[in-house]
PDB file of C-alpha atoms in Angstrom:
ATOM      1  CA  UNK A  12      55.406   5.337  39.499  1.00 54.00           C
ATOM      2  CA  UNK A  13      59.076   6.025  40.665  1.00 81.00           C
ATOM      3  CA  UNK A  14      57.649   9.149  42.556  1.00 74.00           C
ATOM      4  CA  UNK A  15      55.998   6.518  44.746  1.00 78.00           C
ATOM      5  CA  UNK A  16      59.049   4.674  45.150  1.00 84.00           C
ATOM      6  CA  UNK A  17      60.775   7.592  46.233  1.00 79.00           C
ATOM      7  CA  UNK A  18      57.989   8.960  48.108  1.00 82.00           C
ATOM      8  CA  UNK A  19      57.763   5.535  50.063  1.00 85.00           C
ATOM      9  CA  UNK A  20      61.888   5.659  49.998  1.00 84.00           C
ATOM     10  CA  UNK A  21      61.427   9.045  52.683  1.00 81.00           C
ATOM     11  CA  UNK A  22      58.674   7.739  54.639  1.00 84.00           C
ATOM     12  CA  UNK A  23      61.237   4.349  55.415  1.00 86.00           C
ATOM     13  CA  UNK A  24      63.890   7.037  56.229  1.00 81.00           C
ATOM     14  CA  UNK A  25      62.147   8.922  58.511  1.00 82.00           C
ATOM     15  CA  UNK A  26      60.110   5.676  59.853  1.00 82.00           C
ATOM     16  CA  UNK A  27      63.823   4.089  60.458  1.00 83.00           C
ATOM     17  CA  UNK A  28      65.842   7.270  61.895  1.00 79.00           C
ATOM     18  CA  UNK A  29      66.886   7.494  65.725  1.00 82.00           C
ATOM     19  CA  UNK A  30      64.474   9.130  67.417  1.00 82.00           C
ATOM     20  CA  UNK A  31      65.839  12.366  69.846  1.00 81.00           C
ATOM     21  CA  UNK A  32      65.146  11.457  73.671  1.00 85.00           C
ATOM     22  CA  UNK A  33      62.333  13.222  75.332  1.00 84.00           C
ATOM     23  CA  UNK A  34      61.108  14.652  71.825  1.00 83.00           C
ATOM     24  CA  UNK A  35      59.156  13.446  68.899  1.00 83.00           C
ATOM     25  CA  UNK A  36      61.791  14.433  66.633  1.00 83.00           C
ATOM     26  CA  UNK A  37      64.174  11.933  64.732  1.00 83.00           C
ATOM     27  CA  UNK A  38      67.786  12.194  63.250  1.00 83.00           C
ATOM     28  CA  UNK A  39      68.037  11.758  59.511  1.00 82.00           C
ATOM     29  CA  UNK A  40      70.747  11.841  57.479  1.00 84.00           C
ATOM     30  CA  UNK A  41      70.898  15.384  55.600  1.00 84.00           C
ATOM     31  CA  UNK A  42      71.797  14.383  52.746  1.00 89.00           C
ATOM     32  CA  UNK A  43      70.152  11.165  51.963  1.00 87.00           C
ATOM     33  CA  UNK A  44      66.994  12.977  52.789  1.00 83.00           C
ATOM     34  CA  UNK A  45      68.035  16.209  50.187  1.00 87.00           C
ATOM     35  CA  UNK A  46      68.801  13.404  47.679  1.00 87.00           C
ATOM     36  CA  UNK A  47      65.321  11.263  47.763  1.00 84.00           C
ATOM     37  CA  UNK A  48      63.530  15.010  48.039  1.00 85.00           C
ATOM     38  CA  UNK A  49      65.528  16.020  44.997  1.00 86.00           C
ATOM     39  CA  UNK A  50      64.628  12.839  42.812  1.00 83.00           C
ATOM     40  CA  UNK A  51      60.977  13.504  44.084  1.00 82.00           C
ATOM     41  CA  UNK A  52      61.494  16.967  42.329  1.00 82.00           C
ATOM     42  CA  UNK A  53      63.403  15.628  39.191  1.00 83.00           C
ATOM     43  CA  UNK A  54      60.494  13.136  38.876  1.00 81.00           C
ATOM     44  CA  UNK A  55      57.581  14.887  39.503  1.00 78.00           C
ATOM     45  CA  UNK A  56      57.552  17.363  36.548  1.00 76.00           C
ATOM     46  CA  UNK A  57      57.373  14.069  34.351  1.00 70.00           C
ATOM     47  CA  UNK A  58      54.901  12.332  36.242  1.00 69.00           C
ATOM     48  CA  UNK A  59      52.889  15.424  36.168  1.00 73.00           C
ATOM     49  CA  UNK A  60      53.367  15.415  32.156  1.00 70.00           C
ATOM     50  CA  UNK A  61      52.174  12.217  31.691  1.00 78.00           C
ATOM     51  CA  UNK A  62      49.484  12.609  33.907  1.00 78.00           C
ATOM     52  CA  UNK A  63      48.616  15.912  31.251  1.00 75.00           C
ATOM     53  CA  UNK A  64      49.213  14.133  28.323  1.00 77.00           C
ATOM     54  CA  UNK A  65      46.872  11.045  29.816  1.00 80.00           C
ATOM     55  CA  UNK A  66      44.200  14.081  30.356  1.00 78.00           C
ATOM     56  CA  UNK A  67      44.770  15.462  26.583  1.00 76.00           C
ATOM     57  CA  UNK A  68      44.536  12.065  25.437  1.00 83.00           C
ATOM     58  CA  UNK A  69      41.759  11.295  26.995  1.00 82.00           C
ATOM     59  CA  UNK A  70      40.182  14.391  25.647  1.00 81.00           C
ATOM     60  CA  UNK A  71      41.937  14.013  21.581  1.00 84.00           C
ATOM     61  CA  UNK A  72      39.698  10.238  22.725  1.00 84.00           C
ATOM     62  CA  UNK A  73      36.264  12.112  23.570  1.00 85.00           C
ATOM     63  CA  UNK A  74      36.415  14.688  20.932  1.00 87.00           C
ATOM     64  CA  UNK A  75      36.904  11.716  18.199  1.00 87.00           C
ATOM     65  CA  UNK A  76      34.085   9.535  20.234  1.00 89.00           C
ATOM     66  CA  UNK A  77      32.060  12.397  20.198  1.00 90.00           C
ATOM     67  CA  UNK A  78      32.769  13.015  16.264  1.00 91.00           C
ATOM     68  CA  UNK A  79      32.089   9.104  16.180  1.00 91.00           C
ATOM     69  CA  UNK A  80      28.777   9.414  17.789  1.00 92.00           C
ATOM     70  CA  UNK A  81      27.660  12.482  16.255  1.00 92.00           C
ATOM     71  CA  UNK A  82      28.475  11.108  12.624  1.00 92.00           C
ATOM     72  CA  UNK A  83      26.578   7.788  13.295  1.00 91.00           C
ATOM     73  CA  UNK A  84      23.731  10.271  14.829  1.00 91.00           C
ATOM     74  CA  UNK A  85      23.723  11.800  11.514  1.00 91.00           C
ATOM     75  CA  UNK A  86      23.149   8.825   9.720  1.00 92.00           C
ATOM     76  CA  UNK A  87      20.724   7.139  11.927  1.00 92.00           C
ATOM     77  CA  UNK A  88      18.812  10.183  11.776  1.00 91.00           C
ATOM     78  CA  UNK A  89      19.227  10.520   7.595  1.00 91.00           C
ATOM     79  CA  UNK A  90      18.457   6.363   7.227  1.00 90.00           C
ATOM     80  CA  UNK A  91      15.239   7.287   9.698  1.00 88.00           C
ATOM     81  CA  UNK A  92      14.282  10.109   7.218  1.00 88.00           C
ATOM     82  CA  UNK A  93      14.804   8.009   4.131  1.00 88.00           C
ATOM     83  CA  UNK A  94      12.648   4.584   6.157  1.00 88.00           C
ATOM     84  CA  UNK A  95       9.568   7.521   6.672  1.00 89.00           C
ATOM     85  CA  UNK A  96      10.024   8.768   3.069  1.00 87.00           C
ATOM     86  CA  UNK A  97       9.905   5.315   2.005  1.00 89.00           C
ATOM     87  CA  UNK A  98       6.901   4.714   4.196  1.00 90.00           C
ATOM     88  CA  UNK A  99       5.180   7.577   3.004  1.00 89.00           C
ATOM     89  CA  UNK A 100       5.607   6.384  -0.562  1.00 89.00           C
ATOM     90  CA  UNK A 101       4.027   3.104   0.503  1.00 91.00           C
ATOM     91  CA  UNK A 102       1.522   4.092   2.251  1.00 91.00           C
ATOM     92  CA  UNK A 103       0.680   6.714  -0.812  1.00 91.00           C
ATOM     93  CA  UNK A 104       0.969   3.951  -3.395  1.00 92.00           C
ATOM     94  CA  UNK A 105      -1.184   1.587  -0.590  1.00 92.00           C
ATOM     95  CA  UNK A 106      -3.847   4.268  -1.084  1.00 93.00           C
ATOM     96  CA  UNK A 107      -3.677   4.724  -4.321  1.00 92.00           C
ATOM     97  CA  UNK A 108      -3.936   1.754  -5.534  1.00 94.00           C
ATOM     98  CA  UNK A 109      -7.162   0.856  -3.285  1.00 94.00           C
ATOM     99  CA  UNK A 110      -8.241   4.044  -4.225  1.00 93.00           C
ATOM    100  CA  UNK A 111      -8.298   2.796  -8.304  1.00 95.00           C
ATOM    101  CA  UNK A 112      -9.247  -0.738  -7.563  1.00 94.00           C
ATOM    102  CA  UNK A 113     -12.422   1.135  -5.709  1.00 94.00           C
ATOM    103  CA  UNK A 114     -12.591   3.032  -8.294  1.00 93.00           C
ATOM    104  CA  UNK A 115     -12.851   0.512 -10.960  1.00 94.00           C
ATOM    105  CA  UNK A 116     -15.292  -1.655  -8.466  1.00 94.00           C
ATOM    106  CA  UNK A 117     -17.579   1.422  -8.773  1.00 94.00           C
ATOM    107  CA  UNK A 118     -17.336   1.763 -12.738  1.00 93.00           C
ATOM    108  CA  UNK A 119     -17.949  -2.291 -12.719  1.00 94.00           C
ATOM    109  CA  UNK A 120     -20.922  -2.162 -10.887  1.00 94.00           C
ATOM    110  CA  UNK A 121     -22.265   1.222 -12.648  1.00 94.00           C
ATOM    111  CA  UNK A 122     -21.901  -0.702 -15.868  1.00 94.00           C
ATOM    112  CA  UNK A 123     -23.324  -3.663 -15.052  1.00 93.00           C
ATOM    113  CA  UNK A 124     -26.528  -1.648 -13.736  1.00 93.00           C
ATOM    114  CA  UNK A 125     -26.523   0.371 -16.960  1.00 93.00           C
ATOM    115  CA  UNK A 126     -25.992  -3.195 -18.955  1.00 93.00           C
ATOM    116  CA  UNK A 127     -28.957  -4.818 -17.122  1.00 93.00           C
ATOM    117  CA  UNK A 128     -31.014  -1.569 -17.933  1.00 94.00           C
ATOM    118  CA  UNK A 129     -30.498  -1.658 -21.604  1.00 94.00           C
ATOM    119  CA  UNK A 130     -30.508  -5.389 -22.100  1.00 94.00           C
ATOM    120  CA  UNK A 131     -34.498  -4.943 -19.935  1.00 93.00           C
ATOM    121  CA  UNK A 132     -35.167  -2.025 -21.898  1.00 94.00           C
ATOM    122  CA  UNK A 133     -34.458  -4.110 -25.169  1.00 93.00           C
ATOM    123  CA  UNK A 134     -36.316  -7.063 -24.365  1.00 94.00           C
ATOM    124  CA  UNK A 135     -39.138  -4.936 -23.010  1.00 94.00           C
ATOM    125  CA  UNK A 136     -38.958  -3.137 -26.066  1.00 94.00           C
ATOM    126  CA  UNK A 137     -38.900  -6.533 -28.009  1.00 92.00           C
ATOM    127  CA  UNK A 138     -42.052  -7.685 -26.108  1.00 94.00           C
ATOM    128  CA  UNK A 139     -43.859  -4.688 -27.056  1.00 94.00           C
ATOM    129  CA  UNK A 140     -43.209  -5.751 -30.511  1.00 93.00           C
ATOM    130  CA  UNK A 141     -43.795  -9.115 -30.204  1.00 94.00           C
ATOM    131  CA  UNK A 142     -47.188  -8.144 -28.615  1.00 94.00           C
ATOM    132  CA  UNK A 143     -47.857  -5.678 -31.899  1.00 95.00           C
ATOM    133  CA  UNK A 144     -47.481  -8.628 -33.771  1.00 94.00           C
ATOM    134  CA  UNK A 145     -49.031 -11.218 -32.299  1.00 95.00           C
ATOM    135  CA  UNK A 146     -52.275  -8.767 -31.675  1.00 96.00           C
ATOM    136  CA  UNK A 147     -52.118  -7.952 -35.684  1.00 95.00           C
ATOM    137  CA  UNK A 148     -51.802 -11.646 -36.532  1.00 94.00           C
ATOM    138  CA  UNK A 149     -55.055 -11.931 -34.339  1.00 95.00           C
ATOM    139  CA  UNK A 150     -56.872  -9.460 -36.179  1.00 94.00           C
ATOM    140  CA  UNK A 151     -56.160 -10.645 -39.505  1.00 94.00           C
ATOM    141  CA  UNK A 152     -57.208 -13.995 -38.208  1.00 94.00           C
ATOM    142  CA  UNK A 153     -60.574 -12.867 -37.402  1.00 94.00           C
ATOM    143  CA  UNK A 154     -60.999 -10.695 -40.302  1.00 93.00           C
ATOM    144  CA  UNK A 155     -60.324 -13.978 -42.543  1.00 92.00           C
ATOM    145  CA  UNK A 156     -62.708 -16.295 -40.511  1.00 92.00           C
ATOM    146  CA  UNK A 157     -65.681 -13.163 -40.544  1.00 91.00           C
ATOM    147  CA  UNK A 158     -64.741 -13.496 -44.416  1.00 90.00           C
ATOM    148  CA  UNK A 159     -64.977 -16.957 -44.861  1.00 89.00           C
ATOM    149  CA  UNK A 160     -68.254 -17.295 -42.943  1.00 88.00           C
ATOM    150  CA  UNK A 161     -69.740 -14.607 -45.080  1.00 85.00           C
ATOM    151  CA  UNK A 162     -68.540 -16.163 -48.344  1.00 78.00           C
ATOM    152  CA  UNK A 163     -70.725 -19.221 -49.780  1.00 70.00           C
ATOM    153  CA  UNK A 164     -69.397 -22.412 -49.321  1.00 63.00           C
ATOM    154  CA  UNK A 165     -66.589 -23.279 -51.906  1.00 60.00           C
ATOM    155  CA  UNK A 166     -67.853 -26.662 -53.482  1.00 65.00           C
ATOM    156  CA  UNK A 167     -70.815 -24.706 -54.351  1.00 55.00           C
ATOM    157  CA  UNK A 168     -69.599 -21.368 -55.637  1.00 56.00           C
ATOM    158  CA  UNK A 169     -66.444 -23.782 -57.424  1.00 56.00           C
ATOM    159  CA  UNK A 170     -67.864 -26.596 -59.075  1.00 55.00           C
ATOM    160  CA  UNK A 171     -68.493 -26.307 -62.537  1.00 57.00           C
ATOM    161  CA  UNK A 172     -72.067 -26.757 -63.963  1.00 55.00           C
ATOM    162  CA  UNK A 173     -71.475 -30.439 -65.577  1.00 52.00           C
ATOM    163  CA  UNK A 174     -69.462 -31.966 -63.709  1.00 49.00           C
ATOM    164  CA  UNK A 175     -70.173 -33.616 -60.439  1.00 49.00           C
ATOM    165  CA  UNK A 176     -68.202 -33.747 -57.182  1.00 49.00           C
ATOM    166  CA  UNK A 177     -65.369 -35.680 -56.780  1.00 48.00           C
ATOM    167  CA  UNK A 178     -65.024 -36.389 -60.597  1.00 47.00           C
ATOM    168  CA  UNK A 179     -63.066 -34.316 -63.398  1.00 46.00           C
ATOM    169  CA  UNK A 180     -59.536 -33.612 -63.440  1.00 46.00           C
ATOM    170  CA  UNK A 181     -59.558 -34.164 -59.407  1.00 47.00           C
ATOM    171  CA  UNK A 182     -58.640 -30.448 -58.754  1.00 46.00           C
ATOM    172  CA  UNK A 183     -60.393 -28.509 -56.228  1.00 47.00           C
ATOM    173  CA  UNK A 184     -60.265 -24.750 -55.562  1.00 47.00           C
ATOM    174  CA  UNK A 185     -58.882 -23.757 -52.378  1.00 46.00           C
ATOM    175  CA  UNK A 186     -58.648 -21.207 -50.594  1.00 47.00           C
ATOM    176  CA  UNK A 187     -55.343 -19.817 -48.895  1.00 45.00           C
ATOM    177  CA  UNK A 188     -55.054 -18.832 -45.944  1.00 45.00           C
ATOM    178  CA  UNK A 189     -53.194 -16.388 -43.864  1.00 44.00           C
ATOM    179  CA  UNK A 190     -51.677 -19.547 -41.876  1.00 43.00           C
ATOM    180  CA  UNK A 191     -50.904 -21.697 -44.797  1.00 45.00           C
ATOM    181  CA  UNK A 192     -49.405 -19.669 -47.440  1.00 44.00           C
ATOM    182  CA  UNK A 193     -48.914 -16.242 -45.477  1.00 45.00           C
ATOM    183  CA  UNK A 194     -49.559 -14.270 -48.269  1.00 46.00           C
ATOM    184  CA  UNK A 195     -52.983 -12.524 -46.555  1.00 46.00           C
ATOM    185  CA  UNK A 196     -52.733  -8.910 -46.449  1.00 49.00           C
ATOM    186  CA  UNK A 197     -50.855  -7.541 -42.986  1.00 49.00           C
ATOM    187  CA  UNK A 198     -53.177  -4.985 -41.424  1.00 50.00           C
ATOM    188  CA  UNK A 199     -50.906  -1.944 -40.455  1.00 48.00           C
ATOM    189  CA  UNK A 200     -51.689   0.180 -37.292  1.00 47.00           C
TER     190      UNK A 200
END
């Protein structure tokens, strides 16, 4: 700033000198003038090194900004790539896992189709049976009443020839049946 001063220090000379008549010219003292130019000289090398070491400051300031900013660029850019890996991995596991629980759905309802299958199978199978049985139990049924009706009737084939009905020991034959005592021959197909 003291260049100014002196700057503004030669402009007040000149500004106050006696001007020569009929010219635009003024009279200034030689030597106060060679001294104020002279500190203007002395002075302005500094001013003009500060005014370089401002500029290289400024740039030592940009080059570290710039570091700054390309360092946090970095890591923005390496925390982006890490939040899209870690995305990915969701999204993978997110898939995966619907991919087994769709999975296992699937299996669930293929076994529960196969289950119903054998457990109507069995019982079908069962009824079948059933049906065998009951049909055979019908037949020997009919085969004992055909043989009862052909067979004479039991007081008369059973009671002894002295003794009348209803007296003796009180014992009556009878006959079993395939209802009563189950022991009637099973016809086999």
């Amino acid at each position: 700033m003291e260049v100014h001063e002196k700057l503004g220090e030669l402009a007040a000379l000149v500004s106050g000198a006696r001007g020569v008549p009929l010219s635009s010219s003024v009279v200034v003292d030689r030597e106060q003038l060679l001294a104020l130019v002279g500190d203007v000289r002395r002075l302005l090398p500094a001013e003009v090194q500060q005014a370089g070491d401002v500029l290289a400051q400024r740039d030592e300031v940009l080059q570290a900004a710039r570091a700054d900013a390309d360092q946090l660029l970095a890591q923005a850019r390496e925390q982006a790539e890490e939040l899209i890996d870690a995305q990915a991995v969701t999204r993978q596991s997110r898939e995966r896992a619907e991919h087994i629980v769709a999975t296992a759905r699937e299996e669930a309802e293929r076994l529960k189709v196969d289950s119903d299958a054998w457990v109507d199978r069995k019982l079908s199978e069962f009824q079948d049976e059933l049906d065998r049985l009951k049909q055979q139990a019908e037949r020997g049924r009919e085969r004992l009443r055909k043989r009862t009706a052909e067979e004479p009737a039991p007081e008369a084939a059973a009671a002894p020839s002295g003794s009348a009905p209803g007296s003796g020991s009180g014992a009556t034959p009878v006959k079993a049946s395939a209802a009563g005592s189950g022991s009637a021959p099973a016809d086999r197909d």
